[in-house]
Amino acid sequence: MSLPRAKLVKNFPGCPVEATLTYLDGKWKGVILFHLMEGTLRFNELRRKLPAVTQRMLTKQLRELEECGLVSRTVYPVVPPRVEYAMTPLGMTLKPVIQALAAWGDDYVFCSPEGRELRLASDGLRAPVAALEA
Amino acid sequence: MSLPRAKLVKNFPGCPVEATLTYLDGKWKGVILFHLMEGTLRFNELRRKLPAVTQRMLTKQLRELEECGLVSRTVYPVVPPRVEYAMTPLGMTLKPVIQALAAWGDDYVFCSPEGRELRLASDGLRAPVAALEA
DNA sequence: TTTTACAGTATCCTTTTGGGTACTACGTAC
DNA sequence: GTACGTAGTACCCAAAAGGATACTGTAAAA
């Protein structure tokens, strides 16, 4: 083990937080990992869980996750094609991270009535922030 | 509390993980939050901790963090100017998230000898992955 | 016989993000 | 009287990310 640990790097990415975010970065990676944490999914199954993603983007994000070893891709040579995506053991180590992200999102991120805009619980001190003081 | 929770949103961002990542997204937000978790910092103090950031980018990222209520900005009307950045109570609720991200980065992200490329512990099953099996 | 499902590619285009450089004002130190 | 440190803006440009649309091939179903 001769490589320096990320925490020893002083320049880029600057800190282990950035190092991790590097791998979660990409518009759909978070959701993909979130769903795959609960079990193997085929390409179109995943697509149905992400109504807004295009085929191109889903493929792209999956390939990136595969390339860095977080997700595995298994092709069954049948017709019609069957391709299964699953978390690798390394990917599974992300579980606490994904859980922390999900928990915070659940507690503090709201969706505006219009639907497409996010807001944090802070404006007006809603329940989660109040819960802080309890 | 009439707004629907993020977890109820079926379209965008699709899941609470993405919702949280929305706020951490930006090349320098992770490091900034990481450093501010440990205490208030002035603009140039922060800049010194992030050797590679430009003034423009640091300002931009800080403004975004301020706008969503995670970080506060206090201007002291003195010359030369003194501006302090600190986590808000809401920002502090991110601590477990930042810690989870940092822990995973520490354990699984390595830096290649050349310096600018990241790698995950998976290739060759180094210590952290081995630790999984123990 | 046409359509559907599957798992993608290829091509092009727009938007967003990030970076480089120069500039500001003010007071103090040299 | 020139330079330095503070905390920024303004302007422009390059690169990366993301999205729209059309296309592929095979087998089974309608």
Coordinates of C-alpha atoms (C1' of nucleotides) in Angstrom, one line a residue:
Chain A
M1 CA 0.0 0.0 0.0
S2 CA 2.3 2.7 -1.2
L3 CA -0.2 5.2 -2.4
P4 CA -0.7 8.3 -0.2
R5 CA -4.2 8.4 1.3
A6 CA -6.6 11.0 0.1
K7 CA -6.4 12.7 3.5
L8 CA -2.7 13.4 2.9
V9 CA -3.3 15.3 -0.3
K10 CA -2.9 19.0 0.3
N11 CA -3.9 20.4 -3.1
F12 CA -6.6 18.6 -5.0
P13 CA -9.1 17.4 -4.0
G14 CA -8.2 19.2 -0.9
C15 CA -10.1 17.1 1.6
P16 CA -11.7 13.7 1.9
V17 CA -15.2 15.2 1.6
E18 CA -14.4 16.5 -1.9
A19 CA -12.8 13.2 -2.7
T20 CA -16.0 11.4 -2.0
L21 CA -18.2 13.9 -3.7
T22 CA -16.1 13.4 -6.8
Y23 CA -17.6 10.0 -7.1
L24 CA -21.2 11.0 -6.3
D25 CA -21.1 13.9 -8.7
G26 CA -23.3 13.7 -11.7
K27 CA -27.0 14.5 -11.9
W28 CA -28.3 11.0 -11.4
K29 CA -25.7 9.1 -9.5
G30 CA -27.3 9.7 -6.1
V31 CA -30.7 8.3 -7.1
I32 CA -29.1 5.4 -8.9
L33 CA -27.1 4.4 -5.9
F34 CA -30.1 4.9 -3.7
H35 CA -32.1 2.5 -5.7
L36 CA -29.4 -0.1 -6.3
M37 CA -28.7 -0.2 -2.6
E38 CA -32.0 -2.0 -2.3
G39 CA -31.2 -4.6 -4.9
T40 CA -30.2 -5.5 -8.4
L41 CA -32.0 -3.7 -11.2
R42 CA -32.2 -4.1 -15.0
F43 CA -31.6 -1.1 -17.2
N44 CA -35.2 -0.4 -17.9
E45 CA -36.3 -1.1 -14.3
L46 CA -34.0 1.6 -13.3
R47 CA -35.2 3.9 -16.0
R48 CA -38.8 3.5 -14.7
K49 CA -37.6 4.6 -11.3
L50 CA -36.1 7.8 -12.8
P51 CA -38.9 9.1 -14.9
A52 CA -37.0 12.2 -16.0
V53 CA -33.7 10.6 -17.1
T54 CA -32.9 10.1 -20.7
Q55 CA -31.5 6.8 -22.0
R56 CA -28.2 8.5 -22.9
M57 CA -27.7 10.0 -19.5
L58 CA -28.7 6.8 -17.6
T59 CA -26.2 4.9 -19.6
K60 CA -23.5 7.5 -19.1
Q61 CA -23.9 7.6 -15.3
L62 CA -24.0 3.8 -15.0
R63 CA -20.9 3.5 -17.1
E64 CA -19.1 6.0 -14.8
L65 CA -20.2 4.2 -11.7
E66 CA -19.1 0.9 -13.3
E67 CA -15.7 2.3 -14.3
C68 CA -14.9 3.3 -10.7
G69 CA -16.0 0.0 -9.4
L70 CA -19.0 1.0 -7.4
V71 CA -21.5 -0.8 -9.6
S72 CA -21.3 -4.0 -11.6
R73 CA -22.9 -4.6 -15.0
T74 CA -23.8 -8.2 -16.0
V75 CA -24.9 -8.9 -19.6
Y76 CA -26.9 -12.0 -20.3
P77 CA -26.5 -13.0 -23.9
V78 CA -30.2 -13.5 -24.6
V79 CA -32.7 -11.8 -26.8
P80 CA -34.1 -9.4 -25.9
P81 CA -31.0 -8.3 -24.0
R82 CA -30.9 -8.6 -20.3
V83 CA -28.4 -6.4 -18.4
E84 CA -28.3 -6.3 -14.6
Y85 CA -26.8 -3.6 -12.5
A86 CA -25.8 -4.2 -8.9
M87 CA -23.8 -2.6 -6.2
T88 CA -20.3 -4.1 -5.8
P89 CA -18.9 -4.8 -2.3
L90 CA -17.0 -1.5 -2.6
G91 CA -20.2 0.2 -3.6
M92 CA -21.9 -1.2 -0.6
T93 CA -19.4 0.6 1.7
L94 CA -21.2 3.8 0.6
K95 CA -24.3 2.7 2.4
P96 CA -23.7 4.9 5.5
V97 CA -23.0 7.9 3.2
I98 CA -26.1 7.4 1.2
Q99 CA -28.1 6.9 4.4
A100 CA -26.7 10.1 5.8
L101 CA -27.5 12.0 2.7
A102 CA -31.0 10.6 2.5
A103 CA -31.7 11.3 6.1
W104 CA -30.7 14.9 5.8
G105 CA -32.7 15.3 2.6
D106 CA -35.8 13.9 4.4
D107 CA -35.5 16.1 7.3
Y108 CA -34.5 19.4 5.8
V109 CA -35.3 19.6 2.1
F110 CA -38.8 20.6 1.0
C111 CA -40.3 21.0 -2.4
S112 CA -42.1 24.2 -3.3
P113 CA -45.7 23.9 -4.2
E114 CA -44.8 24.7 -7.8
G115 CA -43.0 21.5 -7.8
R116 CA -39.6 22.0 -9.3
E117 CA -37.8 24.2 -6.8
L118 CA -36.2 23.0 -3.6
R119 CA -36.1 24.8 -0.3
L120 CA -34.5 24.2 3.0
A121 CA -36.3 23.9 6.2
S122 CA -34.7 27.1 7.5
D123 CA -37.1 29.7 6.1
G124 CA -39.6 30.1 8.8
L125 CA -38.2 27.5 11.1
R126 CA -40.3 24.5 10.2
A127 CA -40.5 21.2 12.1
P128 CA -37.1 19.8 11.6
V129 CA -35.3 22.9 12.8
A130 CA -37.7 23.2 15.7
A131 CA -36.8 19.6 16.5
L132 CA -33.3 20.7 16.8
E133 CA -34.2 22.8 19.8
A134 CA -36.3 20.1 21.5
Chain B
M1 CA -46.1 23.1 7.5
S2 CA -48.0 22.8 4.3
L3 CA -45.2 22.0 1.9
P4 CA -44.7 18.4 0.8
R5 CA -41.6 16.8 2.1
A6 CA -38.9 16.1 -0.4
K7 CA -39.4 12.4 0.0
L8 CA -42.8 12.8 -1.4
V9 CA -41.6 14.2 -4.6
K10 CA -41.8 11.7 -7.4
N11 CA -40.2 13.6 -10.2
F12 CA -37.3 15.9 -9.4
P13 CA -35.1 15.5 -7.5
G14 CA -36.4 12.0 -7.3
C15 CA -35.1 11.2 -3.9
P16 CA -33.8 12.7 -0.7
V17 CA -30.2 11.8 -1.7
E18 CA -30.3 14.0 -4.7
A19 CA -32.1 16.7 -2.8
T20 CA -29.1 16.8 -0.4
L21 CA -26.5 16.6 -3.1
T22 CA -28.2 19.6 -4.8
Y23 CA -26.9 21.7 -1.9
L24 CA -23.4 20.2 -1.7
D25 CA -22.9 20.5 -5.4
G26 CA -20.2 22.9 -6.6
K27 CA -16.6 22.3 -6.9
W28 CA -15.6 23.8 -3.6
K29 CA -18.7 23.5 -1.3
G30 CA -17.5 20.3 0.3
V31 CA -14.2 21.7 1.4
I32 CA -15.7 24.9 2.5
L33 CA -18.2 23.2 4.7
F34 CA -15.5 20.9 6.0
H35 CA -13.4 23.8 7.2
L36 CA -16.2 25.9 8.5
M37 CA -17.4 23.0 10.6
E38 CA -14.4 23.6 12.7
G39 CA -15.0 27.3 13.2
T40 CA -15.6 30.7 11.8
L41 CA -13.2 31.9 9.1
R42 CA -12.5 35.1 7.4
F43 CA -12.5 35.3 3.6
N44 CA -8.8 35.2 3.1
E45 CA -8.3 32.6 5.9
L46 CA -10.6 30.3 3.9
R47 CA -8.7 31.2 0.7
R48 CA -5.4 30.1 2.3
K49 CA -7.0 26.7 3.2
L50 CA -8.0 26.2 -0.5
P51 CA -4.8 27.0 -2.3
A52 CA -6.3 26.3 -5.8
V53 CA -9.4 28.3 -5.6
T54 CA -9.8 31.7 -7.3
Q55 CA -11.3 34.7 -5.5
R56 CA -14.1 34.7 -7.9
M57 CA -15.0 31.0 -7.3
L58 CA -14.7 31.3 -3.6
T59 CA -17.0 34.3 -3.5
K60 CA -19.5 32.5 -5.7
Q61 CA -19.6 29.3 -3.7
L62 CA -19.9 31.2 -0.4
R63 CA -22.7 33.3 -1.8
E64 CA -24.6 30.2 -2.8
L65 CA -24.1 28.6 0.6
E66 CA -25.3 31.8 2.2
E67 CA -28.3 32.1 0.0
C68 CA -29.6 28.7 1.0
G69 CA -29.0 29.4 4.6
L70 CA -26.2 27.0 5.4
V71 CA -23.5 29.6 6.0
S72 CA -23.7 33.1 7.5
R73 CA -21.7 36.1 6.3
T74 CA -21.0 38.9 8.8
V75 CA -19.4 42.2 7.6
Y76 CA -17.6 44.4 10.0
P77 CA -17.5 47.9 8.8
V78 CA -13.9 48.5 9.3
V79 CA -10.9 49.2 7.1
P80 CA -9.5 47.0 5.8
P81 CA -12.7 45.0 5.5
R82 CA -13.4 42.1 7.8
V83 CA -15.9 39.5 6.7
E84 CA -16.5 36.4 8.7
Y85 CA -18.1 33.2 7.4
A86 CA -19.7 30.7 9.8
M87 CA -22.0 27.7 9.8
T88 CA -25.6 28.5 10.7
P89 CA -27.6 26.2 13.0
L90 CA -29.1 24.7 9.8
G91 CA -25.6 24.3 8.3
M92 CA -24.5 22.5 11.5
T93 CA -27.2 19.9 10.9
L94 CA -25.1 18.8 8.0
K95 CA -22.3 17.6 10.3
P96 CA -23.2 13.9 10.2
V97 CA -23.4 14.1 6.4
I98 CA -20.0 15.8 6.1
Q99 CA -18.5 13.3 8.6
A100 CA -19.8 10.4 6.6
L101 CA -18.4 11.8 3.4
A102 CA -15.1 12.5 5.0
A103 CA -14.9 9.0 6.6
W104 CA -15.5 7.3 3.3
G105 CA -13.0 9.5 1.5
D106 CA -10.4 8.7 4.1
D107 CA -11.0 5.0 3.9
Y108 CA -11.5 4.4 0.2
V109 CA -10.1 7.2 -1.9
F110 CA -6.4 7.3 -2.8
C111 CA -4.4 9.7 -4.8
S112 CA -2.2 8.4 -7.6
P113 CA 1.5 9.0 -7.3
E114 CA 1.2 11.5 -10.2
G115 CA -0.8 13.6 -7.8
R116 CA -3.9 14.8 -9.6
E117 CA -5.9 11.6 -10.2
L118 CA -8.0 9.9 -7.7
R119 CA -8.5 6.2 -7.3
L120 CA -10.7 3.9 -5.3
A121 CA -9.4 1.3 -3.0
S122 CA -11.0 -1.4 -5.0
D123 CA -8.2 -1.9 -7.5
G124 CA -6.1 -4.7 -6.0
L125 CA -8.1 -4.9 -2.8
R126 CA -6.2 -2.6 -0.5
A127 CA -6.5 -2.3 3.2
P128 CA -9.9 -0.7 3.6
V129 CA -11.6 -3.3 1.4
A130 CA -9.7 -6.1 3.2
A131 CA -11.0 -4.6 6.4
L132 CA -14.5 -5.2 5.1
E133 CA -13.9 -8.9 5.3
A134 CA -12.4 -8.9 8.7
Chain C
dT1 C1' -47.6 -8.0 -40.6
dT2 C1' -46.9 -4.5 -37.7
dT3 C1' -45.7 -3.5 -33.0
dT4 C1' -43.4 -3.9 -28.6
dA5 C1' -39.7 -4.6 -25.4
dC6 C1' -34.9 -4.6 -24.5
dA7 C1' -30.5 -2.1 -24.1
dG8 C1' -28.3 0.6 -25.9
dT9 C1' -25.4 4.4 -29.9
dA10 C1' -24.6 8.4 -32.7
dT11 C1' -25.1 13.1 -33.6
dC12 C1' -25.9 17.5 -32.5
dC13 C1' -27.1 21.4 -29.6
dT14 C1' -27.8 24.2 -25.3
dT15 C1' -26.8 25.3 -20.7
dT16 C1' -24.1 25.4 -16.8
dT17 C1' -19.8 25.5 -14.6
dG18 C1' -15.5 27.0 -13.8
dG19 C1' -11.3 29.8 -14.7
dG20 C1' -8.2 34.1 -16.1
dT21 C1' -7.3 38.6 -15.7
dA22 C1' -8.0 43.1 -14.5
dC23 C1' -10.0 46.5 -11.6
dT24 C1' -12.0 48.8 -7.2
dA25 C1' -11.6 51.4 -2.3
dC26 C1' -9.5 52.3 1.9
dG27 C1' -6.1 52.8 5.5
dT28 C1' -1.7 51.6 7.2
dA29 C1' 3.2 50.5 6.9
dC30 C1' 7.6 51.3 4.7
Chain D
dG1 C1' 4.6 58.4 -2.4
dT2 C1' 4.6 53.6 -3.3
dA3 C1' 3.3 49.1 -1.9
dC4 C1' 0.4 45.9 0.8
dG5 C1' -3.6 43.6 2.7
dT6 C1' -8.6 43.2 2.8
dA7 C1' -12.8 41.6 0.3
dG8 C1' -14.5 41.7 -3.2
dT9 C1' -16.6 42.9 -9.0
dA10 C1' -16.7 43.0 -13.9
dC11 C1' -15.9 41.0 -18.1
dC12 C1' -14.8 37.4 -21.1
dC13 C1' -13.7 32.8 -22.5
dA14 C1' -13.2 27.5 -22.5
dA15 C1' -14.7 23.2 -21.0
dA16 C1' -17.8 20.1 -19.2
dA17 C1' -22.3 18.6 -18.4
dG18 C1' -26.6 17.6 -19.8
dG19 C1' -30.5 17.0 -23.1
dA20 C1' -33.3 16.0 -27.7
dT21 C1' -33.8 13.2 -31.3
dA22 C1' -33.1 9.5 -34.2
dC23 C1' -31.3 5.1 -35.1
dT24 C1' -29.8 -0.1 -34.3
dG25 C1' -31.0 -5.5 -34.0
dT26 C1' -33.6 -9.5 -32.5
dA27 C1' -37.5 -12.2 -30.9
dA28 C1' -41.9 -12.6 -29.3
dA29 C1' -46.6 -10.9 -29.0
dA30 C1' -50.8 -8.9 -31.1

